[in-house]
mmCIF file of C-alpha atoms in Angstrom:
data_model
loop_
_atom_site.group_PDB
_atom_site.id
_atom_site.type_symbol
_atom_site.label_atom_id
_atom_site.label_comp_id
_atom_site.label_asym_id
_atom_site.label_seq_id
_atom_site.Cartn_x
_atom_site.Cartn_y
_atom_site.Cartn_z
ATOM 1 C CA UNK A 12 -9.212 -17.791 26.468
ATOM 2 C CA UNK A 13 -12.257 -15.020 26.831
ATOM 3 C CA UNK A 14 -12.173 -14.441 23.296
ATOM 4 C CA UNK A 15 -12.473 -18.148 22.692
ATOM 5 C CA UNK A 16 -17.109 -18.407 22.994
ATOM 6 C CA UNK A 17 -16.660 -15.401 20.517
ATOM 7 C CA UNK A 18 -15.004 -17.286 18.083
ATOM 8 C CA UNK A 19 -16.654 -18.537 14.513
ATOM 9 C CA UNK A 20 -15.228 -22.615 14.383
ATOM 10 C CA UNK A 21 -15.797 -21.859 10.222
ATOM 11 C CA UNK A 22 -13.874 -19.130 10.146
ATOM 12 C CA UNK A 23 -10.165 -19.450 10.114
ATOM 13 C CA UNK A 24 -7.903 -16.198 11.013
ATOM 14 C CA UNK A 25 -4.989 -15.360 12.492
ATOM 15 C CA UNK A 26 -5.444 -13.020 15.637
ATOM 16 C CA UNK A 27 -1.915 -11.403 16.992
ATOM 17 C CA UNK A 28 -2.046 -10.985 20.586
ATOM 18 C CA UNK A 29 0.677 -9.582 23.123
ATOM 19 C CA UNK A 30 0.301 -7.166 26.255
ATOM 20 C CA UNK A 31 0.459 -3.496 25.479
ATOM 21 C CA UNK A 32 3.712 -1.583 25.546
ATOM 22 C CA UNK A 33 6.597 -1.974 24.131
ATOM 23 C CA UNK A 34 10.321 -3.518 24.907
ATOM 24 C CA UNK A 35 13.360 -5.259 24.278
ATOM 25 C CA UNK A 36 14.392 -8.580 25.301
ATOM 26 C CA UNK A 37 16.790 -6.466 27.411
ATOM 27 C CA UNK A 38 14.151 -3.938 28.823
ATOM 28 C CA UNK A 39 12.031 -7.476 29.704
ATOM 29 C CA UNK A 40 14.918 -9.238 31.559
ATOM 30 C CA UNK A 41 15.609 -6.348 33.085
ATOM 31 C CA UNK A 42 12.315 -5.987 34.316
ATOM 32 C CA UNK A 43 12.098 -9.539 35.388
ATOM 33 C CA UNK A 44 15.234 -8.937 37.814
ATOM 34 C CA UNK A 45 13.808 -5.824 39.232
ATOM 35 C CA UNK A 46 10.021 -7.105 39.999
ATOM 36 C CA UNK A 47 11.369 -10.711 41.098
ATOM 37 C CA UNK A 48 14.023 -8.731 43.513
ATOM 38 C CA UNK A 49 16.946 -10.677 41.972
ATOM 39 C CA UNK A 50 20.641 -8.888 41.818
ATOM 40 C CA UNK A 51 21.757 -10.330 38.479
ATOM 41 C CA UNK A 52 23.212 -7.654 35.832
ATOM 42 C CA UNK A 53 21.647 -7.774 32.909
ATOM 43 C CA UNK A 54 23.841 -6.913 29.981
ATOM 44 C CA UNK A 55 22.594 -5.767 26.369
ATOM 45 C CA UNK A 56 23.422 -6.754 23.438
ATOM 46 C CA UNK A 57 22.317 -6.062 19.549
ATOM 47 C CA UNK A 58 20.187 -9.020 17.800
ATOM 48 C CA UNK A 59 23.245 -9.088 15.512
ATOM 49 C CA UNK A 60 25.237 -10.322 18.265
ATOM 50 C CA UNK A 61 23.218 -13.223 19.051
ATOM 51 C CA UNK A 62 22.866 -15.850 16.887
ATOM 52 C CA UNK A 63 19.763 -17.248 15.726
ATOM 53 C CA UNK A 64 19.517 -19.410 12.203
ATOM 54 C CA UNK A 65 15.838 -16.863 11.356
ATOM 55 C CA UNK A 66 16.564 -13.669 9.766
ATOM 56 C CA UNK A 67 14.589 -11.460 12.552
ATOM 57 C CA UNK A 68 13.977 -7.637 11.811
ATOM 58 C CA UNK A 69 16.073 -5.353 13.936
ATOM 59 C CA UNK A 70 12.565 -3.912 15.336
ATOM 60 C CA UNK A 71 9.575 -5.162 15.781
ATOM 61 C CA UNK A 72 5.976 -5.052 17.144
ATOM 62 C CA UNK A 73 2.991 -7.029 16.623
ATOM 63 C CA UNK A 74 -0.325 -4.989 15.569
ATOM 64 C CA UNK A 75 -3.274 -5.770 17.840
ATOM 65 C CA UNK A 76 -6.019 -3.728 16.021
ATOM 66 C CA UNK A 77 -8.296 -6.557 14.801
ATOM 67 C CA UNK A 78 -8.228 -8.505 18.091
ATOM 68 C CA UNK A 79 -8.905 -5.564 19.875
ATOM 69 C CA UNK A 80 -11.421 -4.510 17.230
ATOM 70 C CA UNK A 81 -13.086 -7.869 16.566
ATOM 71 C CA UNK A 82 -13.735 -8.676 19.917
ATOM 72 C CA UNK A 83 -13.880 -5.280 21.861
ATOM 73 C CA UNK A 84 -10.997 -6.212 24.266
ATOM 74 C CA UNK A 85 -8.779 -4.255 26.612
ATOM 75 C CA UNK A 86 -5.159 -5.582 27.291
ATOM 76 C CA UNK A 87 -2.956 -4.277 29.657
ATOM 77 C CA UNK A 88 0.296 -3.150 29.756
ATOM 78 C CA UNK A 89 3.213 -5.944 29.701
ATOM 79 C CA UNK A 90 4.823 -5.035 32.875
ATOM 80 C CA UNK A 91 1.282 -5.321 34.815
ATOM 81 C CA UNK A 92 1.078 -8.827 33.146
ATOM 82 C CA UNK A 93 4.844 -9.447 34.166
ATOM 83 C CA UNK A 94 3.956 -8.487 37.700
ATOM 84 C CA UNK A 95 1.068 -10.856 37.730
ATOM 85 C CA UNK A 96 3.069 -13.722 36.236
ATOM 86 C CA UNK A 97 5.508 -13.517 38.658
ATOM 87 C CA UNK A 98 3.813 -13.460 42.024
ATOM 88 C CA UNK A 99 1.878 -16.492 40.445
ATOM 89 C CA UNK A 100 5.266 -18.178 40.363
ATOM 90 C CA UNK A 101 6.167 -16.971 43.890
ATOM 91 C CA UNK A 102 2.842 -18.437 45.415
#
């Protein structure tokens, strides 16, 4: 949304955007249990095991140079964002 005034409406692109760090769906649920304080085990599994009708690469990251680069921005780490997101569900 900040980067939104900065934007050129005549120029299309495509921007990738997500928080710094990296994890697994695993690592993220995991994470979600532990900052929400909610016993649940989390068990992992391999993306073979789950099914899904896209072909998805075994790893993965998006690469955030040109947003960060086009519009001089900062993000922050995924589990501060997590943290964040939850509390704003908590209230």
């Amino acid at each position: 949304v900040k980067i939104l005034p900065q934007m050129k409406d005549e120029v299309k692109e495509v921007f990738h955007f997500s928080n710094e760090g990296v994890c697994s769906w695993y690592d993220f649920a995991v994470e979600i249990m532990k900052k929400s304080n909610l016993s649940c085990k989390v068990f992992p599994i391999e993306s073979s095991q789950y099914p899904t009708k896209a072909v998805r690469p075994s790893y993965s990251v998006l690469n955030k140079s040109k947003i960060k680069t086009d519009f001089g921005i900062k993000i922050r780490h995924w589990e501060k964002a997590l943290q964040e997101c939850i509390n704003n569900l908590k209230g």
